Every structure is written in C-alpha cells, then in structure tokens.
Short mmCIF file of C-alpha atoms in Angstrom, two decimals:
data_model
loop_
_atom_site.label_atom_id
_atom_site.label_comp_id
_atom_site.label_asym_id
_atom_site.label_seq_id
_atom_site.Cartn_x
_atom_site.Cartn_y
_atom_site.Cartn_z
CA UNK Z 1 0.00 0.00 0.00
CA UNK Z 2 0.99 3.60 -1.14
CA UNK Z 3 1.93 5.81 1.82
CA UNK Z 4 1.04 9.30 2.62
CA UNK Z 5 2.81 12.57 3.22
CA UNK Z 6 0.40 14.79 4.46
CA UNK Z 7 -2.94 14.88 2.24
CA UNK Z 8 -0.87 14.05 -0.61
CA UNK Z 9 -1.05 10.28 -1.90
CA UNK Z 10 2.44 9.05 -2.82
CA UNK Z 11 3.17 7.41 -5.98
CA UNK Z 12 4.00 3.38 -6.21
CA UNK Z 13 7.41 3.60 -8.40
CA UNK Z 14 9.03 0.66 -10.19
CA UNK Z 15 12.41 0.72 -11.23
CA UNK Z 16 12.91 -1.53 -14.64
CA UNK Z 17 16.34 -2.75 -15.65
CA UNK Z 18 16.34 -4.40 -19.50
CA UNK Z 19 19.35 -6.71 -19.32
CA UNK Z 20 21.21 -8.91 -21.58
CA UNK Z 21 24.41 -11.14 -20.19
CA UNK Z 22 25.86 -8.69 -17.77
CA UNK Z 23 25.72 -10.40 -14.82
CA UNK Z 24 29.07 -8.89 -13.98
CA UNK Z 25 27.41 -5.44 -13.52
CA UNK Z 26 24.31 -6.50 -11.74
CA UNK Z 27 25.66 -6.50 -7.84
CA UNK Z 28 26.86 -3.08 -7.93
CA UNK Z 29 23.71 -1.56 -10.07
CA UNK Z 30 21.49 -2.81 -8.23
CA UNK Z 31 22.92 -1.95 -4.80
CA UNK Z 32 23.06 1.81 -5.94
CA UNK Z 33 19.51 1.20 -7.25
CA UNK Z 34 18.52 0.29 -3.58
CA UNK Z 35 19.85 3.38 -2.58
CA UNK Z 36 17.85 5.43 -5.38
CA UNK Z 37 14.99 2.92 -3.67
CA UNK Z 38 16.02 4.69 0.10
CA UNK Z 39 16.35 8.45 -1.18
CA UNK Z 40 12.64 7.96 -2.63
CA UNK Z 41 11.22 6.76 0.24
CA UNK Z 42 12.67 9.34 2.59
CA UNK Z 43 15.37 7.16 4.14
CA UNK Z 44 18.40 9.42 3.50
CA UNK Z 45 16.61 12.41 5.76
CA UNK Z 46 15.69 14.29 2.67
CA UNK Z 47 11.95 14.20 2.11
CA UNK Z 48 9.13 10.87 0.81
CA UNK Z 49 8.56 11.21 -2.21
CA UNK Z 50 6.95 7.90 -3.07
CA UNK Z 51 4.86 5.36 -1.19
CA UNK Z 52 6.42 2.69 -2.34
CA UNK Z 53 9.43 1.31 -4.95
CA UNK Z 54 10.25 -2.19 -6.19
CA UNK Z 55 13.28 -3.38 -8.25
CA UNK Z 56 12.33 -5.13 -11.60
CA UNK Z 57 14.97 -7.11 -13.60
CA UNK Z 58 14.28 -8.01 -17.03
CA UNK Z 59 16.63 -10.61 -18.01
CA UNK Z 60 16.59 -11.30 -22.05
CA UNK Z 61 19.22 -14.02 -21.94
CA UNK Z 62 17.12 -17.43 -22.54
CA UNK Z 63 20.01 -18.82 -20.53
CA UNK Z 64 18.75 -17.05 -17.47
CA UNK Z 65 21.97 -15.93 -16.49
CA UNK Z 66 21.14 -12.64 -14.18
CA UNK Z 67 18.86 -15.29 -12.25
CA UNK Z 68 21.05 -16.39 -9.38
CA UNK Z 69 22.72 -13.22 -9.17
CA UNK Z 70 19.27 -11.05 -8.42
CA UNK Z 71 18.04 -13.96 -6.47
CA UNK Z 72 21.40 -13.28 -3.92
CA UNK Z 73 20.73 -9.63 -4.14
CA UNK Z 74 16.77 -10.17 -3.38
CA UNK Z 75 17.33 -12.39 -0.46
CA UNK Z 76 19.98 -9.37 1.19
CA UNK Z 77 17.48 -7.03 0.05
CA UNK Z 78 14.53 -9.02 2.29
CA UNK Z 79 15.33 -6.74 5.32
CA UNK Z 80 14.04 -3.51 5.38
CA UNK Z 81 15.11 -2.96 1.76
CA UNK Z 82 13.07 -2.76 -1.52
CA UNK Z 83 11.29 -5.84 -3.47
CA UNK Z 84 13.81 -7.43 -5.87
CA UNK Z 85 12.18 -9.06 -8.97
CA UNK Z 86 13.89 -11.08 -11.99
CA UNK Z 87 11.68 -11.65 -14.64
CA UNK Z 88 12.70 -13.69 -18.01
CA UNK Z 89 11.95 -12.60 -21.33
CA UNK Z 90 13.28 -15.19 -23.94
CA UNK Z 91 12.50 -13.38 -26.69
CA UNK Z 92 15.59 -12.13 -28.57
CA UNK Z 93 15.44 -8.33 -28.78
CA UNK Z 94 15.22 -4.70 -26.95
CA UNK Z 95 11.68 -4.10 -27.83
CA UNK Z 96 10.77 -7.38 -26.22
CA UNK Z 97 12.19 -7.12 -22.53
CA UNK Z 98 11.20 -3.39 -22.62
CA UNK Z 99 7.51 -4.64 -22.79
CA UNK Z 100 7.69 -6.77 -20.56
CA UNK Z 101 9.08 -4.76 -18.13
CA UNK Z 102 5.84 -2.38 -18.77
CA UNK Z 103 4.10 -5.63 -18.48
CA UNK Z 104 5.83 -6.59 -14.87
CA UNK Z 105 5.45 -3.34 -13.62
CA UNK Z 106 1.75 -2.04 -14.51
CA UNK Z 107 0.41 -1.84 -11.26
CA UNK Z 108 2.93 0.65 -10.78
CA UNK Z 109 2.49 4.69 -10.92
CA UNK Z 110 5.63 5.16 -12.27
CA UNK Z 111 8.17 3.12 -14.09
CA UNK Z 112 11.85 4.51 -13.71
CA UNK Z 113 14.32 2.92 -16.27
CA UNK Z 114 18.24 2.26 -16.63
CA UNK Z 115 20.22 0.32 -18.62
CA UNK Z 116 21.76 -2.32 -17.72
CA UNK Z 117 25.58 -0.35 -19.07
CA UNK Z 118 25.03 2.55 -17.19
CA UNK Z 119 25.06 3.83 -13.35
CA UNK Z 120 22.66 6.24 -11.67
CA UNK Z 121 24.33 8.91 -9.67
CA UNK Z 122 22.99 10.56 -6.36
CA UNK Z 123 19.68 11.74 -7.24
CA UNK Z 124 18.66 9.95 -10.59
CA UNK Z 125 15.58 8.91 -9.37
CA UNK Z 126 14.85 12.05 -6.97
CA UNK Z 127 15.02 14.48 -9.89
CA UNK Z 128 12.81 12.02 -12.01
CA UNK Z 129 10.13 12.08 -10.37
CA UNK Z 130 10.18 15.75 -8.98
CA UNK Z 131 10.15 16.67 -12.99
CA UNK Z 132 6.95 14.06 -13.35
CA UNK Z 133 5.54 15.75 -10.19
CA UNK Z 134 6.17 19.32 -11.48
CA UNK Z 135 5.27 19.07 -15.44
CA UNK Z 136 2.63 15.91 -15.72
CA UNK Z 137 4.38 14.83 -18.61
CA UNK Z 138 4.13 11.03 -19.94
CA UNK Z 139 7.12 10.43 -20.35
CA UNK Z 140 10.48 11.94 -18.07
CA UNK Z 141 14.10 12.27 -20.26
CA UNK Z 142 17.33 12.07 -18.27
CA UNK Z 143 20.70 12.89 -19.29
CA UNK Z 144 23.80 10.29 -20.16
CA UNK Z 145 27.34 11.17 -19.96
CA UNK Z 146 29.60 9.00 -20.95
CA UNK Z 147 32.82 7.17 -18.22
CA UNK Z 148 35.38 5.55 -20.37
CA UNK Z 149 37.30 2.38 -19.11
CA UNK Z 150 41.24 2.50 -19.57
CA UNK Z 151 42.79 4.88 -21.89
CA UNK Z 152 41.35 5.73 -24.76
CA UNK Z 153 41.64 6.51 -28.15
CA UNK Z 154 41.90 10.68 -28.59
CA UNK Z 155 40.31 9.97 -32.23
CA UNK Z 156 37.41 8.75 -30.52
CA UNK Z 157 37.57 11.98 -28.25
CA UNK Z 158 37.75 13.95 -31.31
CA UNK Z 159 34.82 12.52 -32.59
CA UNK Z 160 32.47 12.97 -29.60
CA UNK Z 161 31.15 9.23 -30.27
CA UNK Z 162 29.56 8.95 -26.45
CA UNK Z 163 28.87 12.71 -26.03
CA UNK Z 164 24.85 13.07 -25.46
CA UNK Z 165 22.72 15.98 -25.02
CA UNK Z 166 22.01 18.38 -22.64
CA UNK Z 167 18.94 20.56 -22.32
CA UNK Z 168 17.54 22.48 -19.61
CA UNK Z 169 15.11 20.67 -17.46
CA UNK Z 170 11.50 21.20 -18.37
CA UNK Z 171 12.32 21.34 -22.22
CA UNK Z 172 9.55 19.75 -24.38
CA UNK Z 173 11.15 17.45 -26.77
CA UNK Z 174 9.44 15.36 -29.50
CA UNK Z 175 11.19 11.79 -29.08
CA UNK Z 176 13.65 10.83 -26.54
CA UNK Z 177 16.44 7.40 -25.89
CA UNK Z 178 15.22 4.92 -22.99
CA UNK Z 179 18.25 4.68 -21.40
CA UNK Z 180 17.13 7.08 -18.74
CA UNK Z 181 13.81 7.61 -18.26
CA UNK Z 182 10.62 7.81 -16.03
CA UNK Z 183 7.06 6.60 -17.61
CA UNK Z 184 3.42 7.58 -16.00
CA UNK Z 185 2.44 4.23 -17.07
CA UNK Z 186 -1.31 5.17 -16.77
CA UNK Z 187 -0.84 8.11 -19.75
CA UNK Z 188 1.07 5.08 -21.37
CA UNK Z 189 -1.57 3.11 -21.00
CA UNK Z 190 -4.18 5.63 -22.32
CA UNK Z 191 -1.89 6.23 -25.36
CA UNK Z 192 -2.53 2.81 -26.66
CA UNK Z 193 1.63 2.84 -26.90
CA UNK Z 194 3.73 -0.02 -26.97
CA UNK Z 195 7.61 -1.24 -28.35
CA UNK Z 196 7.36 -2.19 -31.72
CA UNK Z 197 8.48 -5.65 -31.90
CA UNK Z 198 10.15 -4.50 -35.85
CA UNK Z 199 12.07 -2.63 -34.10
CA UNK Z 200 13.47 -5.23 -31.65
CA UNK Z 201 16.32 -6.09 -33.04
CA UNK Z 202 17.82 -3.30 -35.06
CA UNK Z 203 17.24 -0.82 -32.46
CA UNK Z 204 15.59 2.62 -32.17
CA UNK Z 205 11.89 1.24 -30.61
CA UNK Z 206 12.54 4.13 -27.84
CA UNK Z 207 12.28 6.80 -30.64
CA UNK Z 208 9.56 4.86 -32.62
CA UNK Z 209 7.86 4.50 -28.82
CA UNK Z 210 8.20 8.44 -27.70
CA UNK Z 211 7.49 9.73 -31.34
CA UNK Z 212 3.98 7.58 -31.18
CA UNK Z 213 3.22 8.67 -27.38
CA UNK Z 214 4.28 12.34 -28.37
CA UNK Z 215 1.90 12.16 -31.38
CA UNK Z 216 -1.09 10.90 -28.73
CA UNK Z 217 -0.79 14.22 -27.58
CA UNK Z 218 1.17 13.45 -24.65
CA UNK Z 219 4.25 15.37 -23.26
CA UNK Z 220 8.14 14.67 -23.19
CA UNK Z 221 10.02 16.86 -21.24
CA UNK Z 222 13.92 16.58 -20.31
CA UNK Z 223 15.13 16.39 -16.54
CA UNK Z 224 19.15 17.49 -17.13
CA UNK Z 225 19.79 17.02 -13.30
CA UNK Z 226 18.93 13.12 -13.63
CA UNK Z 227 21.83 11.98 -14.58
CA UNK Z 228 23.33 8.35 -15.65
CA UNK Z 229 26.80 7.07 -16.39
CA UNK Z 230 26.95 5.52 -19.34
CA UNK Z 231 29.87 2.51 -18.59
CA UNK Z 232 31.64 1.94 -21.73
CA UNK Z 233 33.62 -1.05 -21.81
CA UNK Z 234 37.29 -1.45 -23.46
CA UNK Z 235 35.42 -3.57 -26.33
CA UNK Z 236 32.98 -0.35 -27.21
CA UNK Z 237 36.29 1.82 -27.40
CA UNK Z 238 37.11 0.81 -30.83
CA UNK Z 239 37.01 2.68 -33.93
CA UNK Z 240 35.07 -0.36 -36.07
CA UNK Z 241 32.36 -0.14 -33.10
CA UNK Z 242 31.48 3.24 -33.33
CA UNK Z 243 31.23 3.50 -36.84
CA UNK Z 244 28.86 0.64 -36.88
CA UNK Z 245 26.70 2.29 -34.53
CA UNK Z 246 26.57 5.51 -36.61
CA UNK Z 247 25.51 3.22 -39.20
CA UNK Z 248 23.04 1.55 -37.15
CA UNK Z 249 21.33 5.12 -35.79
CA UNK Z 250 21.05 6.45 -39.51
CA UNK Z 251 19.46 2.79 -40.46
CA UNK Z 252 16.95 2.95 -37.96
CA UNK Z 253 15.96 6.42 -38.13
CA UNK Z 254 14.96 6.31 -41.56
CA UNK Z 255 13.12 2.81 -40.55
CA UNK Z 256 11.17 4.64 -38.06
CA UNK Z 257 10.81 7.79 -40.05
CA UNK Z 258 9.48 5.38 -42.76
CA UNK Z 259 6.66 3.67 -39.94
CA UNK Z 260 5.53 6.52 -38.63
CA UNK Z 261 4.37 7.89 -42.22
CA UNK Z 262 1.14 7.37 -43.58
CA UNK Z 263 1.01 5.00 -45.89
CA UNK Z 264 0.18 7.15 -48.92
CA UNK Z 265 3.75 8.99 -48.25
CA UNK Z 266 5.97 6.16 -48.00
CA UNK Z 267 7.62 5.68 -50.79
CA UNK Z 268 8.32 9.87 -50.75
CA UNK Z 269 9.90 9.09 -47.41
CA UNK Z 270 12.04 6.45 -48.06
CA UNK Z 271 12.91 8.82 -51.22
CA UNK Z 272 14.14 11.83 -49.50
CA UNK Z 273 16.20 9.11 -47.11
CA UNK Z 274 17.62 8.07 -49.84
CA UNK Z 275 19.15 11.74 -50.55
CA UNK Z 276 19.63 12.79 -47.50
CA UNK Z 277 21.75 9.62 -47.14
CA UNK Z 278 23.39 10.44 -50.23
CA UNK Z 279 24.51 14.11 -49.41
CA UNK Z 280 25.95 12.54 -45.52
CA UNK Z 281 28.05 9.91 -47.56
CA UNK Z 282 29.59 12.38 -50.07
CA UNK Z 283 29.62 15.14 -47.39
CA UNK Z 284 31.47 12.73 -44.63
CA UNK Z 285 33.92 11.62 -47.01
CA UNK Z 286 34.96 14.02 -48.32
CA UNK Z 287 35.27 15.97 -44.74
CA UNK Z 288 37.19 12.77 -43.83
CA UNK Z 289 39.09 12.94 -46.87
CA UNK Z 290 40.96 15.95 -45.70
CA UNK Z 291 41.29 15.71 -42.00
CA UNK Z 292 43.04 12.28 -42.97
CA UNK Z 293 45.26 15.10 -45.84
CA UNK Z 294 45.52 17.48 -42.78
CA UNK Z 295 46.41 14.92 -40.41
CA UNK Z 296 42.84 16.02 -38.36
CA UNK Z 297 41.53 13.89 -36.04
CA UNK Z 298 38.50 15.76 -35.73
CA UNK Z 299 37.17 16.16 -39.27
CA UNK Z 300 38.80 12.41 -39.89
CA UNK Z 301 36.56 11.43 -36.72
CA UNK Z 302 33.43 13.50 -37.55
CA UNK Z 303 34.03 13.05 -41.46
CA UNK Z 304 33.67 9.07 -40.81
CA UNK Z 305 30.61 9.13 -38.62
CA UNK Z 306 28.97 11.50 -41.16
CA UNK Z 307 29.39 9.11 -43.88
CA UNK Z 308 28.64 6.00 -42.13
CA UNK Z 309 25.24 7.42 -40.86
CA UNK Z 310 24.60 8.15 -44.63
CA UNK Z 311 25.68 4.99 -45.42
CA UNK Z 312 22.83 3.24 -42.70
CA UNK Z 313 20.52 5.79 -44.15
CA UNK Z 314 20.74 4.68 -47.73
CA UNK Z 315 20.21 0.82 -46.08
CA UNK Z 316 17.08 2.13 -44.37
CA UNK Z 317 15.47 3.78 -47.14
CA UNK Z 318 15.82 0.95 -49.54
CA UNK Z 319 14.35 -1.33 -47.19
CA UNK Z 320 17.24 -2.90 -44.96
CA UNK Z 321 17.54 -2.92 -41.76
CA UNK Z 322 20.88 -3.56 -39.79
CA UNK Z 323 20.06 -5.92 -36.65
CA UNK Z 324 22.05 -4.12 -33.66
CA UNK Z 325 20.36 -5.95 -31.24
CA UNK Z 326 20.44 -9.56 -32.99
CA UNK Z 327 22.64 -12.35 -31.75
CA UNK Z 328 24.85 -12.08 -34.48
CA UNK Z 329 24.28 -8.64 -35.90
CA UNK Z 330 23.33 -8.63 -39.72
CA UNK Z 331 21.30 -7.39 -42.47
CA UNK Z 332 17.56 -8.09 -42.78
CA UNK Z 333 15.00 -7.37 -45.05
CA UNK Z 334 12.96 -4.84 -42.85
CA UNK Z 335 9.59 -6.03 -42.18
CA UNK Z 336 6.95 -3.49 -40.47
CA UNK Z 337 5.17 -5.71 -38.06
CA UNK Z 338 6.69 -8.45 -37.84
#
C-alpha cells in the first residue's frame, strides 16, 4: 500500500532494468539502485517522495543468467530494503524485454528505467520524479554522460562518439532514448503505446515508442539534473564499433521515419532518405578525406561518422535494416510488423 505525506497520496514507483548477459554489472547496479529505492522513500533524511518502490529485472538471456545473481541480491534485500524481482523474457530483442518490463510493472504509478551499461548517480531517481511531479508529462528524459574504461583513443575523443545531449530541465522534446527515463504508465496506458516488436532487433523502438506517445498528444520533457553514467567497456572503445553504430542510428531512423508515415507517403519518405543519405556519404567523405590530408583527427573522426550514418541511411530507405540488437548482428530485409 501507497503511503502518505500529508494529504498528498504518494506514488508506487518501479524501477525496470532491460538486461542482456551482464551479470558482472548486476551487484553493484542494483545496490546503488537500492539506494535510489532509500532516497525515494525518505530514508536518507531528505523528504518521501513515493509510497512505495520495487526493483524489476528483465533478463533477455534465454540462458537465465542474471537469475542467481538477483536472487542473492533479493534475499539481502529481504530486510528492510526494496522488493527485488527477476523476470525472463526469452524473446531475442530490446523491444521485447522493454515490454515486458511495462508488463511486470503495470500496477505501478511510475516506471523509472536504466540500462543495464550505465550507473545512476545521487539523485537519478529524486530528480525524475520531482520533474513528473512538477510538469505531468508522460514520459520523463534524463541525461547520459559518458565514463570511459582504460585509456582511450583521442580519435574517438575527437569525434564525440559517447557525447549526449544536454537541455535544460523542463524542455519539451518530441522523441527521446530509454536509457534514462521515467514513464506515467497510466498516460502510457491511455496512449494505446507499446515497443514495436520491428524494431526489436535493429534498435531505435525508444524513438519509434516516444514519437507515437508524443503524437497521442502526450508530453516529453527533459530532466538534465537526472543523470546516468553511461559505462563503456574497453570492447565499445574501438574505432570499427562506433562507426557501426553511426551506421546503425542512420538505419533505424529512416526505418522509423518510414513507420511513422502514412502509408500514402511512404515511398516519398524512403525517397528523400535516400538523398539525405546520399549528401551525408559524399559530405562525410569528403570531410574525412581531408582531415586524414591534414592529419585532423577531428574532421577524420566526424568526417567518418557522417558518412557511415549516410551509409545506414541509404540501407534504411531501400528497405534494410541492420540488426544491432540480434545475436549475431546482420542485415535483414525490414519487415513493419513483424
């Protein structure tokens, strides 16, 4: 049952966790999350500000293997701490443990989210829900910033690969990432808005997600004090990587662009992809082209990442999608619906 501060009902929160064979990263993520769990419920001597918060892990692994792992942490967690859940999701794909996390966690108010890379610092959850509390919006947009592992490559610092945005809190924005987020699950609900399972596997079902919940007339706003650490691991530091994931977020934008359209304009869609892709190929090259003359890192970084989003562009608009999020990673045939 919810408790009460004053006259004023506090909100049930869950806090979701999407997860796929990290359970390296789980003990110390979810200990912090307890903490989040403590602040909220006005254990830290700062004020309630929910009634009550549970712990949701989504594992997608069909091997199961974040089970024992949240089981230990559940069991330490019995005492005075918050509710510990692992639920399974066999079903390969983002999309896929996302919903059932909205599934697992319906009875909730409020359903927090991190990924299972990053690392909430001192107040994620706090400044979540005071945004939620202040605006009413549907859906609550926290900032990453990236925390590199070992030394790394000053091309890839050049390039600003893991730099996100920053707005000022309150900001309205039309689509927003899901690595950091807070969802009134009820406006959700009312929405008619789900994870597109097409989307599972290539990736960008949180833009196709916010851009359908935004167009149900329902509010996005950005909370820049909620902040998470995005972890990135020695493997992610790589110059192939990064390229492939510029690739990846030009593929799937023009995917979701392309899904989002009415029928009838399609095809002019996929069309105007197709040159927009063309002019960030030619564009990025050539800006590559002479930072690599010029001995630039920055226009050889920036040049590269241009072109390659082009390049996942031109994929997208005539009808490919790049699988991100498969097993094996690989070019599909792009089915809407499937």
């Amino acid at each position: 049952m919810n408790r009460t501060e004053g006259e004023v009902r506090l909100p049930s929160v869950a806090i979701g966790v999407p997860t796929y064979r990290r359970p390296e990263v789980l003990p110390r993520l979810l200990r912090e999350l307890g903490e989040q769990a403590d602040d909220l419920l006005g254990r830290t001597g700062r004020p309630a500000v929910a009634g009550s918060v549970r712990i949701v892990l989504a594992d997608n692994d069909p091997d199961r293997s974040a089970e024992t792992t949240v089981a230990e942490l559940a069991r330490s967690c019995a005492e005075g701490g918050p509710e510990v859940r692992y639920v399974s999701e066999p079903v390969p794909g983002i999309a896929a443990v996302r919903n059932r996390l909205l599934e697992d966690t319906a009875d909730a108010d409020v359903l927090l989210s991190i990924d299972d890379d990053e690392r909430p610092r001192p107040g994620w959850a706090r400044h979540l829900l005071e945004t939620w509390n202040r605006t009413g919006a549907a859906f609550v947009a926290g900032r990453v910033v990236p925390e590199y592992t070992g030394e790394v490559d000053p091309w890839l610092l050049a390039g600003r690969f893991f730099v996100r945005r920053q707005l000022p809190t309150g900001t309205t924005v039309p689509f927003a990432a899901g690595g950091n987020m807070l969802l009134d699950l009820a406006q959700v609900r009312a929405a008619g808005v789900r994870y597109r399972d097409d989307f599972g596997l290539s990736g960008g079902e949180d833009t196709v997600f916010t851009k359908e919940l935004h167009a149900a007339g329902r509010s996005i706003v950005w909370c820049n004090e909620s902040e998470a650490v995005d972890v990135v691991p020695a493997e992610r530091q790589t110059r192939r990587w990064v390229l492939i994931r510029a690739l990846s977020h030009g593929n799937s934008t023009v995917l979701s662009d392309t899904v989002l359209a009415p029928s009838r304009r399609r095809r002019a869609v996929r069309a105007q992809a197709a040159v927009a892709g063309l002019v960030r190929l030619g564009g990025g090259a050539g800006r590559a082209l002479g930072g690599f003359a010029g001995r630039a890192p920055v226009h050889q970084a920036r040049g590269l990442r241009t072109a390659c989003r082009g390049a996942g562009m031109l994929l997208g608009a005539a009808g490919w999608s790049y699988e991100e999020y498969g097993r094996d990673g690989r070019l599909a045939r792009f089915r809407p619906g499937a």
